[in-house]
Amino acid sequence: MDALTPSATTESREAGHARRTPEAYWRSLQLFNGYRLAAALLLLMAAAFWGSTLQFGSRDMRLFLLAASGYAAFALAMFAVIRTRERFTWQLAIQVGGDIAFVVLLMYASGGLSSGLGLLLLTSLAAAGLVTRGQLTLFFAAIATIAVLLEHTYEVLRFSESGAQYAQAGLLSIAYFATAWLAHALATRSLASEQLAAQREIDLANMAQVNQLVIQDMEHGVIVVDGAGIVRQVNTAAERMIGGMRGGGVVALRDRAPALYAQVESWLRDQQGHESPDAFEIGANLRARLVPVAPRRGAGAVIFLEDMARIRAEARQLKLAALGRLTANIAHEIRNPLGAISHAAELLQEEPEVSAGAQRLMTIIHDNTRRLDRMINDVQTLNRGERAKRERFHLGTYLRGFVEQFNATEKLASNVIELHLADDVQVMFDRDHLNQVLWNLCRNALRHSRRIPGSIRLEVARTGRGNAVKLDVVDDGPGVPPESRNKLFEPFFTTSPGGTGLGIYLAREICEANGAALEYVDSAGGARFSVTCAAG
């Protein structure tokens, strides 16, 4: 590595110093120099227009005009030096030194301390203390004091001035030090305030960033609007729920979500909070809650959006988790006595002398034990949560085999279930899972159908630009009552006296495990359940 030369070291040190000096210091120094130029020009004007009436230049007018002109030229030269942005402390020292030299020269040309020009240095010392934030202020005051005392001593020795004016020089020197000390104290406090403000600015920026991260990571949607309904902030969840909130430029809530804006505008106008509620529904799956950003509602609001579908799903999962733990224990304890009851009923049926009434009672026992056994199997299937093993197969071929097996098991005529196939499409599904879903759906359809030819229809069609397959199970029954449709997929909800309330729920859970969806579709007659799955 090459050694740095002295000139290179000096240049790097100066460059580093220039980088360390804040720009605000240079602006203050420039304003200080502007004051210097204005003072020099004012002295020149006073001497030119009112020289005969003022004491300025009373001892030597020519020297006074030369000193004032030199003072103005010195100020102009300093403007060019300041633009270099180099050696701030040295520039300030040269400027204050120039002030002291020129002011003392002007004092001498005007008769000494009696001219009052020594007061100009008070402003220079105060400005120097504020510009440098208190550094070297007392040093400059000492230099000014020495200069004034030397000037007056020269006048005493040269012009036999009265020594009594030393008291005036001393008072002026005290004023210099007092001004310097006051500037130092004010500058110190100003510097502490600046540092505190800078720290507070950093803290506020950090807090704002943390708040932004927290808001963006919230599951609830958050929209901040002002009193005019202009969106000021929005998080990712709100963008997902409503959309179009992050367009370029000004985004008005009225344009993006008119229904939400109508409620918010009414809420903002209701200053007393008597007419408009703080929470309301938006559609079927969205709930909004409003919080004012200020004590006065009209200033704006924070809108919290809650996805009711997600909340209901979470509540359902919590309910199912609790029910699962309970029913798993109950099912284990019930299965053994249930088997004993069923076996005893079968033994009683084999007795030779059993009355018709006893046979009917034993049939009831047998049917109900089978129902309980089926419910236990469904509960255990629910708790196991078996993972789907999807495979690709032809749906038409599979459905033909399923219908044949279902007809044989339920002892149905071959024309009760009709197949409507657009083409022999392929699907991605677990065969055993699909078999369980269709058994549940077809049994429900058979229970509510008229059991005539074509009472149950299995319709297959492509959807979603051919990348999905829709399988509908339709019956000719009365359909699902409107008041029961919202509860269809809740566990243990059933409209059939002999049902367990788990079949439809398990069917939907199985579909979701296979990346499919099961939903109830409103239709003109009968019930229609639709399974949408991926095409193979």
PDB file of C-alpha atoms in Angstrom, residues 105-386:
ATOM      1  CA  LEU A 105     -11.053  50.985  12.653  1.00  0.00           C
ATOM      2  CA  LEU A 106     -14.454  52.660  12.173  1.00  0.00           C
ATOM      3  CA  MET A 107     -14.528  53.527  15.898  1.00  0.00           C
ATOM      4  CA  TYR A 108     -11.096  55.166  15.632  1.00  0.00           C
ATOM      5  CA  ALA A 109     -12.150  57.194  12.565  1.00  0.00           C
ATOM      6  CA  SER A 110     -15.297  58.347  14.413  1.00  0.00           C
ATOM      7  CA  GLY A 111     -13.728  59.463  17.676  1.00  0.00           C
ATOM      8  CA  GLY A 112     -13.456  56.256  19.707  1.00  0.00           C
ATOM      9  CA  LEU A 113     -15.896  54.846  22.230  1.00  0.00           C
ATOM     10  CA  SER A 114     -18.144  57.896  22.133  1.00  0.00           C
ATOM     11  CA  SER A 115     -19.213  57.033  18.571  1.00  0.00           C
ATOM     12  CA  GLY A 116     -21.182  54.015  19.817  1.00  0.00           C
ATOM     13  CA  LEU A 117     -19.969  51.840  16.929  1.00  0.00           C
ATOM     14  CA  GLY A 118     -18.573  49.314  19.410  1.00  0.00           C
ATOM     15  CA  LEU A 119     -22.145  48.063  19.902  1.00  0.00           C
ATOM     16  CA  LEU A 120     -21.995  46.520  16.407  1.00  0.00           C
ATOM     17  CA  LEU A 121     -19.738  43.817  17.818  1.00  0.00           C
ATOM     18  CA  LEU A 122     -22.521  42.667  20.176  1.00  0.00           C
ATOM     19  CA  THR A 123     -24.528  41.501  17.185  1.00  0.00           C
ATOM     20  CA  SER A 124     -21.476  39.845  15.628  1.00  0.00           C
ATOM     21  CA  LEU A 125     -20.639  37.959  18.829  1.00  0.00           C
ATOM     22  CA  ALA A 126     -24.243  36.841  19.335  1.00  0.00           C
ATOM     23  CA  ALA A 127     -24.515  35.691  15.721  1.00  0.00           C
ATOM     24  CA  ALA A 128     -21.159  33.869  15.927  1.00  0.00           C
ATOM     25  CA  GLY A 129     -22.297  32.057  19.080  1.00  0.00           C
ATOM     26  CA  LEU A 130     -25.554  30.935  17.483  1.00  0.00           C
ATOM     27  CA  VAL A 131     -23.946  29.908  14.199  1.00  0.00           C
ATOM     28  CA  THR A 132     -21.310  27.734  15.880  1.00  0.00           C
ATOM     29  CA  ARG A 133     -23.732  26.397  18.528  1.00  0.00           C
ATOM     30  CA  GLY A 134     -21.633  28.018  21.280  1.00  0.00           C
ATOM     31  CA  GLN A 135     -18.114  27.036  20.180  1.00  0.00           C
ATOM     32  CA  LEU A 136     -15.318  29.721  20.396  1.00  0.00           C
ATOM     33  CA  THR A 137     -17.850  32.363  21.462  1.00  0.00           C
ATOM     34  CA  LEU A 138     -15.973  33.422  24.599  1.00  0.00           C
ATOM     35  CA  PHE A 139     -12.705  33.450  22.628  1.00  0.00           C
ATOM     36  CA  PHE A 140     -14.206  35.915  20.145  1.00  0.00           C
ATOM     37  CA  ALA A 141     -15.470  38.070  23.048  1.00  0.00           C
ATOM     38  CA  ALA A 142     -11.956  38.165  24.515  1.00  0.00           C
ATOM     39  CA  ILE A 143     -10.472  39.232  21.178  1.00  0.00           C
ATOM     40  CA  ALA A 144     -13.090  42.004  20.831  1.00  0.00           C
ATOM     41  CA  THR A 145     -12.402  43.216  24.388  1.00  0.00           C
ATOM     42  CA  ILE A 146      -8.649  43.346  23.804  1.00  0.00           C
ATOM     43  CA  ALA A 147      -9.150  45.196  20.504  1.00  0.00           C
ATOM     44  CA  VAL A 148     -11.435  47.847  22.059  1.00  0.00           C
ATOM     45  CA  LEU A 149      -9.092  48.372  25.027  1.00  0.00           C
ATOM     46  CA  LEU A 150      -6.071  48.701  22.721  1.00  0.00           C
ATOM     47  CA  GLU A 151      -7.904  51.211  20.532  1.00  0.00           C
ATOM     48  CA  HIS A 152      -8.832  53.334  23.523  1.00  0.00           C
ATOM     49  CA  THR A 153      -5.276  53.095  24.953  1.00  0.00           C
ATOM     50  CA  TYR A 154      -3.905  54.312  21.612  1.00  0.00           C
ATOM     51  CA  GLU A 155      -6.268  57.279  21.730  1.00  0.00           C
ATOM     52  CA  VAL A 156      -5.199  58.134  25.295  1.00  0.00           C
ATOM     53  CA  LEU A 157      -1.520  58.003  24.347  1.00  0.00           C
ATOM     54  CA  ARG A 158      -1.873  59.710  20.950  1.00  0.00           C
ATOM     55  CA  PHE A 159      -4.659  62.238  21.498  1.00  0.00           C
ATOM     56  CA  SER A 160      -4.534  62.617  25.278  1.00  0.00           C
ATOM     57  CA  GLU A 161      -8.107  61.315  25.659  1.00  0.00           C
ATOM     58  CA  SER A 162      -9.533  61.111  29.169  1.00  0.00           C
ATOM     59  CA  GLY A 163      -8.741  57.926  31.076  1.00  0.00           C
ATOM     60  CA  ALA A 164     -12.246  58.032  32.568  1.00  0.00           C
ATOM     61  CA  GLN A 165     -13.567  56.398  29.403  1.00  0.00           C
ATOM     62  CA  TYR A 166     -11.867  53.142  30.465  1.00  0.00           C
ATOM     63  CA  ALA A 167     -14.959  52.568  32.565  1.00  0.00           C
ATOM     64  CA  GLN A 168     -17.081  52.776  29.404  1.00  0.00           C
ATOM     65  CA  ALA A 169     -14.673  50.394  27.665  1.00  0.00           C
ATOM     66  CA  GLY A 170     -14.940  48.013  30.609  1.00  0.00           C
ATOM     67  CA  LEU A 171     -18.746  48.082  30.538  1.00  0.00           C
ATOM     68  CA  LEU A 172     -18.660  47.424  26.803  1.00  0.00           C
ATOM     69  CA  SER A 173     -16.288  44.498  27.396  1.00  0.00           C
ATOM     70  CA  ILE A 174     -18.640  43.089  30.044  1.00  0.00           C
ATOM     71  CA  ALA A 175     -21.458  43.369  27.523  1.00  0.00           C
ATOM     72  CA  TYR A 176     -19.345  41.446  25.031  1.00  0.00           C
ATOM     73  CA  PHE A 177     -18.785  38.572  27.463  1.00  0.00           C
ATOM     74  CA  ALA A 178     -22.420  38.612  28.626  1.00  0.00           C
ATOM     75  CA  THR A 179     -23.648  38.473  25.056  1.00  0.00           C
ATOM     76  CA  ALA A 180     -21.194  35.687  24.247  1.00  0.00           C
ATOM     77  CA  TRP A 181     -22.220  33.709  27.328  1.00  0.00           C
ATOM     78  CA  LEU A 182     -25.926  34.155  26.576  1.00  0.00           C
ATOM     79  CA  ALA A 183     -25.372  33.062  22.973  1.00  0.00           C
ATOM     80  CA  HIS A 184     -23.422  30.075  24.259  1.00  0.00           C
ATOM     81  CA  ALA A 185     -26.261  29.089  26.637  1.00  0.00           C
ATOM     82  CA  LEU A 186     -28.933  29.523  23.967  1.00  0.00           C
ATOM     83  CA  ALA A 187     -26.881  27.592  21.443  1.00  0.00           C
ATOM     84  CA  THR A 188     -26.289  24.763  23.924  1.00  0.00           C
ATOM     85  CA  ARG A 189     -29.999  24.515  24.647  1.00  0.00           C
ATOM     86  CA  SER A 190     -30.810  24.743  20.950  1.00  0.00           C
ATOM     87  CA  LEU A 191     -28.343  21.941  20.205  1.00  0.00           C
ATOM     88  CA  ALA A 192     -29.896  19.749  22.926  1.00  0.00           C
ATOM     89  CA  SER A 193     -33.345  20.471  21.507  1.00  0.00           C
ATOM     90  CA  GLU A 194     -32.161  19.569  18.004  1.00  0.00           C
ATOM     91  CA  GLN A 195     -30.679  16.287  19.211  1.00  0.00           C
ATOM     92  CA  LEU A 196     -33.862  15.463  21.121  1.00  0.00           C
ATOM     93  CA  ALA A 197     -35.972  16.327  18.081  1.00  0.00           C
ATOM     94  CA  ALA A 198     -33.757  14.154  15.880  1.00  0.00           C
ATOM     95  CA  GLN A 199     -34.064  11.263  18.317  1.00  0.00           C
ATOM     96  CA  ARG A 200     -37.832  11.750  18.490  1.00  0.00           C
ATOM     97  CA  GLU A 201     -37.946  11.789  14.694  1.00  0.00           C
ATOM     98  CA  ILE A 202     -36.090   8.470  14.590  1.00  0.00           C
ATOM     99  CA  ASP A 203     -38.399   7.030  17.257  1.00  0.00           C
ATOM    100  CA  LEU A 204     -41.483   8.207  15.378  1.00  0.00           C
ATOM    101  CA  ALA A 205     -40.150   6.786  12.118  1.00  0.00           C
ATOM    102  CA  ASN A 206     -39.443   3.448  13.812  1.00  0.00           C
ATOM    103  CA  MET A 207     -42.868   3.455  15.433  1.00  0.00           C
ATOM    104  CA  ALA A 208     -44.537   4.286  12.135  1.00  0.00           C
ATOM    105  CA  GLN A 209     -42.647   1.457  10.443  1.00  0.00           C
ATOM    106  CA  VAL A 210     -43.601  -0.991  13.201  1.00  0.00           C
ATOM    107  CA  ASN A 211     -47.232   0.130  12.999  1.00  0.00           C
ATOM    108  CA  GLN A 212     -47.155  -0.300   9.234  1.00  0.00           C
ATOM    109  CA  LEU A 213     -45.757  -3.824   9.558  1.00  0.00           C
ATOM    110  CA  VAL A 214     -48.330  -4.729  12.224  1.00  0.00           C
ATOM    111  CA  ILE A 215     -51.200  -3.329  10.152  1.00  0.00           C
ATOM    112  CA  GLN A 216     -50.025  -5.106   7.007  1.00  0.00           C
ATOM    113  CA  ASP A 217     -49.748  -8.399   8.899  1.00  0.00           C
ATOM    114  CA  MET A 218     -53.211  -8.189  10.464  1.00  0.00           C
ATOM    115  CA  GLU A 219     -55.825 -10.757   9.468  1.00  0.00           C
ATOM    116  CA  HIS A 220     -58.520  -8.064   9.611  1.00  0.00           C
ATOM    117  CA  GLY A 221     -58.690  -5.470   6.867  1.00  0.00           C
ATOM    118  CA  VAL A 222     -57.751  -1.900   7.843  1.00  0.00           C
ATOM    119  CA  ILE A 223     -58.666   1.204   5.822  1.00  0.00           C
ATOM    120  CA  VAL A 224     -57.956   4.746   7.028  1.00  0.00           C
ATOM    121  CA  VAL A 225     -60.076   7.483   5.418  1.00  0.00           C
ATOM    122  CA  ASP A 226     -60.211  11.216   6.025  1.00  0.00           C
ATOM    123  CA  GLY A 227     -63.316  13.351   6.424  1.00  0.00           C
ATOM    124  CA  ALA A 228     -63.748  13.565   2.637  1.00  0.00           C
ATOM    125  CA  GLY A 229     -63.675   9.789   2.187  1.00  0.00           C
ATOM    126  CA  ILE A 230     -60.181   9.691   0.646  1.00  0.00           C
ATOM    127  CA  VAL A 231     -58.230   6.529   1.430  1.00  0.00           C
ATOM    128  CA  ARG A 232     -55.049   7.396   3.335  1.00  0.00           C
ATOM    129  CA  GLN A 233     -53.858   3.910   4.257  1.00  0.00           C
ATOM    130  CA  VAL A 234     -54.905   0.359   3.466  1.00  0.00           C
ATOM    131  CA  ASN A 235     -53.434  -3.028   4.330  1.00  0.00           C
ATOM    132  CA  THR A 236     -53.147  -6.217   2.326  1.00  0.00           C
ATOM    133  CA  ALA A 237     -56.147  -7.898   3.949  1.00  0.00           C
ATOM    134  CA  ALA A 238     -58.465  -4.999   3.033  1.00  0.00           C
ATOM    135  CA  GLU A 239     -57.131  -5.027  -0.516  1.00  0.00           C
ATOM    136  CA  ARG A 240     -57.916  -8.724  -0.709  1.00  0.00           C
ATOM    137  CA  MET A 241     -61.449  -8.267   0.681  1.00  0.00           C
ATOM    138  CA  ILE A 242     -62.493  -5.256  -1.421  1.00  0.00           C
ATOM    139  CA  GLY A 243     -59.822  -4.709  -4.071  1.00  0.00           C
ATOM    140  CA  GLY A 244     -58.821  -1.632  -6.046  1.00  0.00           C
ATOM    141  CA  MET A 245     -57.670   0.328  -2.979  1.00  0.00           C
ATOM    142  CA  ARG A 246     -54.065   0.849  -4.096  1.00  0.00           C
ATOM    143  CA  GLY A 247     -54.499   2.642  -7.381  1.00  0.00           C
ATOM    144  CA  GLY A 248     -52.134   5.407  -8.347  1.00  0.00           C
ATOM    145  CA  GLY A 249     -52.967   8.912  -7.169  1.00  0.00           C
ATOM    146  CA  VAL A 250     -55.909   9.792  -4.969  1.00  0.00           C
ATOM    147  CA  VAL A 251     -58.163   6.836  -4.174  1.00  0.00           C
ATOM    148  CA  ALA A 252     -61.718   7.723  -3.136  1.00  0.00           C
ATOM    149  CA  LEU A 253     -63.687   5.193  -1.138  1.00  0.00           C
ATOM    150  CA  ARG A 254     -66.811   6.250  -3.048  1.00  0.00           C
ATOM    151  CA  ASP A 255     -65.363   4.919  -6.313  1.00  0.00           C
ATOM    152  CA  ARG A 256     -63.975   1.638  -4.964  1.00  0.00           C
ATOM    153  CA  ALA A 257     -66.665   0.537  -2.489  1.00  0.00           C
ATOM    154  CA  PRO A 258     -69.910   2.532  -2.869  1.00  0.00           C
ATOM    155  CA  ALA A 259     -71.884   0.453  -0.336  1.00  0.00           C
ATOM    156  CA  LEU A 260     -69.176   0.838   2.308  1.00  0.00           C
ATOM    157  CA  TYR A 261     -68.790   4.551   1.554  1.00  0.00           C
ATOM    158  CA  ALA A 262     -72.525   5.183   2.052  1.00  0.00           C
ATOM    159  CA  GLN A 263     -72.335   3.719   5.564  1.00  0.00           C
ATOM    160  CA  VAL A 264     -69.094   5.548   6.399  1.00  0.00           C
ATOM    161  CA  GLU A 265     -70.402   8.901   5.133  1.00  0.00           C
ATOM    162  CA  SER A 266     -73.538   8.550   7.241  1.00  0.00           C
ATOM    163  CA  TRP A 267     -71.381   7.649  10.241  1.00  0.00           C
ATOM    164  CA  LEU A 268     -69.075  10.649   9.724  1.00  0.00           C
ATOM    165  CA  ARG A 269     -72.032  13.072   9.505  1.00  0.00           C
ATOM    166  CA  ASP A 270     -73.536  11.700  12.718  1.00  0.00           C
ATOM    167  CA  GLN A 271     -71.361  13.685  15.127  1.00  0.00           C
ATOM    168  CA  GLN A 272     -73.283  12.639  18.251  1.00  0.00           C
ATOM    169  CA  GLY A 273     -73.346   8.942  17.376  1.00  0.00           C
ATOM    170  CA  HIS A 274     -77.078   8.529  17.912  1.00  0.00           C
ATOM    171  CA  GLU A 275     -78.222   7.414  14.465  1.00  0.00           C
ATOM    172  CA  SER A 276     -75.387   5.488  12.764  1.00  0.00           C
ATOM    173  CA  PRO A 277     -73.998   2.295  14.355  1.00  0.00           C
ATOM    174  CA  ASP A 278     -70.269   1.719  14.750  1.00  0.00           C
ATOM    175  CA  ALA A 279     -70.508  -1.787  13.242  1.00  0.00           C
ATOM    176  CA  PHE A 280     -72.564  -3.057  10.324  1.00  0.00           C
ATOM    177  CA  GLU A 281     -72.716  -5.841   7.754  1.00  0.00           C
ATOM    178  CA  ILE A 282     -71.554  -5.459   4.151  1.00  0.00           C
ATOM    179  CA  GLY A 283     -72.986  -8.299   2.145  1.00  0.00           C
ATOM    180  CA  ALA A 284     -73.115 -11.808   3.523  1.00  0.00           C
ATOM    181  CA  ASN A 285     -69.468 -12.349   4.473  1.00  0.00           C
ATOM    182  CA  LEU A 286     -68.107  -8.928   5.450  1.00  0.00           C
ATOM    183  CA  ARG A 287     -68.508  -6.897   8.628  1.00  0.00           C
ATOM    184  CA  ALA A 288     -67.179  -3.366   9.134  1.00  0.00           C
ATOM    185  CA  ARG A 289     -66.371  -1.612  12.398  1.00  0.00           C
ATOM    186  CA  LEU A 290     -65.626   2.132  12.517  1.00  0.00           C
ATOM    187  CA  VAL A 291     -63.337   3.948  14.970  1.00  0.00           C
ATOM    188  CA  PRO A 292     -62.849   7.754  14.817  1.00  0.00           C
ATOM    189  CA  VAL A 293     -59.318   9.045  14.290  1.00  0.00           C
ATOM    190  CA  ALA A 294     -60.042  12.125  16.417  1.00  0.00           C
ATOM    191  CA  PRO A 295     -62.560  13.144  19.068  1.00  0.00           C
ATOM    192  CA  ARG A 296     -64.644  14.646  16.261  1.00  0.00           C
ATOM    193  CA  ARG A 297     -66.065  12.043  13.891  1.00  0.00           C
ATOM    194  CA  GLY A 298     -65.886  14.258  10.832  1.00  0.00           C
ATOM    195  CA  ALA A 299     -62.074  14.215  10.856  1.00  0.00           C
ATOM    196  CA  GLY A 300     -61.974  10.646   9.510  1.00  0.00           C
ATOM    197  CA  ALA A 301     -62.230   7.032  10.557  1.00  0.00           C
ATOM    198  CA  VAL A 302     -60.357   3.763  10.774  1.00  0.00           C
ATOM    199  CA  ILE A 303     -62.387   0.993   9.139  1.00  0.00           C
ATOM    200  CA  PHE A 304     -61.792  -2.540  10.414  1.00  0.00           C
ATOM    201  CA  LEU A 305     -63.062  -5.199   8.009  1.00  0.00           C
ATOM    202  CA  GLU A 306     -63.786  -8.695   9.304  1.00  0.00           C
ATOM    203  CA  ASP A 307     -64.180 -11.700   7.018  1.00  0.00           C
ATOM    204  CA  MET A 308     -67.240 -13.369   8.531  1.00  0.00           C
ATOM    205  CA  ALA A 309     -66.715 -16.528   6.458  1.00  0.00           C
ATOM    206  CA  ARG A 310     -63.271 -16.970   8.008  1.00  0.00           C
ATOM    207  CA  ILE A 311     -64.571 -16.196  11.485  1.00  0.00           C
ATOM    208  CA  ARG A 312     -67.389 -18.713  11.080  1.00  0.00           C
ATOM    209  CA  ALA A 313     -64.911 -21.276   9.787  1.00  0.00           C
ATOM    210  CA  GLU A 314     -62.646 -20.734  12.794  1.00  0.00           C
ATOM    211  CA  ALA A 315     -65.600 -20.995  15.158  1.00  0.00           C
ATOM    212  CA  ARG A 316     -66.657 -24.168  13.404  1.00  0.00           C
ATOM    213  CA  GLN A 317     -63.191 -25.631  13.726  1.00  0.00           C
ATOM    214  CA  LEU A 318     -63.081 -24.838  17.444  1.00  0.00           C
ATOM    215  CA  LYS A 319     -66.498 -26.385  17.861  1.00  0.00           C
ATOM    216  CA  LEU A 320     -65.448 -29.454  15.936  1.00  0.00           C
ATOM    217  CA  ALA A 321     -62.241 -29.829  17.907  1.00  0.00           C
ATOM    218  CA  ALA A 322     -64.186 -29.821  21.162  1.00  0.00           C
ATOM    219  CA  LEU A 323     -66.869 -32.125  19.775  1.00  0.00           C
ATOM    220  CA  GLY A 324     -64.236 -34.416  18.320  1.00  0.00           C
ATOM    221  CA  ARG A 325     -62.522 -34.957  21.647  1.00  0.00           C
ATOM    222  CA  LEU A 326     -65.849 -35.527  23.375  1.00  0.00           C
ATOM    223  CA  THR A 327     -67.410 -37.793  20.776  1.00  0.00           C
ATOM    224  CA  ALA A 328     -64.254 -39.879  20.333  1.00  0.00           C
ATOM    225  CA  ASN A 329     -64.334 -40.801  24.004  1.00  0.00           C
ATOM    226  CA  ILE A 330     -68.075 -41.380  23.965  1.00  0.00           C
ATOM    227  CA  ALA A 331     -67.900 -43.497  20.802  1.00  0.00           C
ATOM    228  CA  HIS A 332     -65.253 -45.729  22.321  1.00  0.00           C
ATOM    229  CA  GLU A 333     -67.351 -46.268  25.444  1.00  0.00           C
ATOM    230  CA  ILE A 334     -70.621 -46.816  23.532  1.00  0.00           C
ATOM    231  CA  ARG A 335     -69.392 -49.352  21.000  1.00  0.00           C
ATOM    232  CA  ASN A 336     -69.045 -52.297  23.413  1.00  0.00           C
ATOM    233  CA  PRO A 337     -72.508 -52.035  25.118  1.00  0.00           C
ATOM    234  CA  LEU A 338     -74.026 -51.259  21.728  1.00  0.00           C
ATOM    235  CA  GLY A 339     -72.671 -54.509  20.313  1.00  0.00           C
ATOM    236  CA  ALA A 340     -74.039 -56.404  23.284  1.00  0.00           C
ATOM    237  CA  ILE A 341     -77.507 -54.872  22.787  1.00  0.00           C
ATOM    238  CA  SER A 342     -77.513 -55.688  19.068  1.00  0.00           C
ATOM    239  CA  HIS A 343     -76.361 -59.273  19.699  1.00  0.00           C
ATOM    240  CA  ALA A 344     -79.039 -59.789  22.377  1.00  0.00           C
ATOM    241  CA  ALA A 345     -81.747 -58.497  20.034  1.00  0.00           C
ATOM    242  CA  GLU A 346     -80.620 -60.912  17.305  1.00  0.00           C
ATOM    243  CA  LEU A 347     -80.741 -63.810  19.768  1.00  0.00           C
ATOM    244  CA  LEU A 348     -84.269 -62.850  20.826  1.00  0.00           C
ATOM    245  CA  GLN A 349     -85.387 -62.793  17.201  1.00  0.00           C
ATOM    246  CA  GLU A 350     -84.244 -66.401  16.801  1.00  0.00           C
ATOM    247  CA  GLU A 351     -86.547 -67.594  19.601  1.00  0.00           C
ATOM    248  CA  PRO A 352     -89.414 -69.782  18.200  1.00  0.00           C
ATOM    249  CA  GLU A 353     -92.217 -68.272  20.213  1.00  0.00           C
ATOM    250  CA  VAL A 354     -91.897 -64.492  19.819  1.00  0.00           C
ATOM    251  CA  SER A 355     -95.020 -62.389  19.437  1.00  0.00           C
ATOM    252  CA  ALA A 356     -95.507 -59.895  16.633  1.00  0.00           C
ATOM    253  CA  GLY A 357     -95.237 -56.999  19.084  1.00  0.00           C
ATOM    254  CA  ALA A 358     -91.925 -58.281  20.391  1.00  0.00           C
ATOM    255  CA  GLN A 359     -90.667 -58.717  16.824  1.00  0.00           C
ATOM    256  CA  ARG A 360     -91.555 -55.077  16.086  1.00  0.00           C
ATOM    257  CA  LEU A 361     -89.747 -53.893  19.217  1.00  0.00           C
ATOM    258  CA  MET A 362     -86.669 -55.961  18.370  1.00  0.00           C
ATOM    259  CA  THR A 363     -86.710 -54.500  14.855  1.00  0.00           C
ATOM    260  CA  ILE A 364     -86.710 -51.007  16.364  1.00  0.00           C
ATOM    261  CA  ILE A 365     -83.791 -52.001  18.596  1.00  0.00           C
ATOM    262  CA  HIS A 366     -81.879 -53.403  15.629  1.00  0.00           C
ATOM    263  CA  ASP A 367     -82.497 -50.330  13.432  1.00  0.00           C
ATOM    264  CA  ASN A 368     -81.436 -47.904  16.133  1.00  0.00           C
ATOM    265  CA  THR A 369     -78.325 -49.860  17.022  1.00  0.00           C
ATOM    266  CA  ARG A 370     -77.350 -49.791  13.333  1.00  0.00           C
ATOM    267  CA  ARG A 371     -77.956 -46.045  13.291  1.00  0.00           C
ATOM    268  CA  LEU A 372     -75.767 -45.560  16.375  1.00  0.00           C
ATOM    269  CA  ASP A 373     -73.072 -47.771  14.873  1.00  0.00           C
ATOM    270  CA  ARG A 374     -73.115 -45.674  11.687  1.00  0.00           C
ATOM    271  CA  MET A 375     -72.847 -42.482  13.725  1.00  0.00           C
ATOM    272  CA  ILE A 376     -69.853 -43.910  15.619  1.00  0.00           C
ATOM    273  CA  ASN A 377     -68.161 -44.806  12.339  1.00  0.00           C
ATOM    274  CA  ASP A 378     -68.770 -41.283  11.010  1.00  0.00           C
ATOM    275  CA  VAL A 379     -67.321 -39.731  14.178  1.00  0.00           C
ATOM    276  CA  GLN A 380     -64.230 -41.914  13.979  1.00  0.00           C
ATOM    277  CA  THR A 381     -63.798 -41.028  10.312  1.00  0.00           C
ATOM    278  CA  LEU A 382     -64.072 -37.357  11.243  1.00  0.00           C
ATOM    279  CA  ASN A 383     -61.417 -37.666  13.951  1.00  0.00           C
ATOM    280  CA  ARG A 384     -58.989 -39.650  11.817  1.00  0.00           C
ATOM    281  CA  GLY A 385     -58.804 -36.942   9.144  1.00  0.00           C
ATOM    282  CA  GLU A 386     -57.319 -39.357   6.591  1.00  0.00           C
TER     283      GLU A 386
END
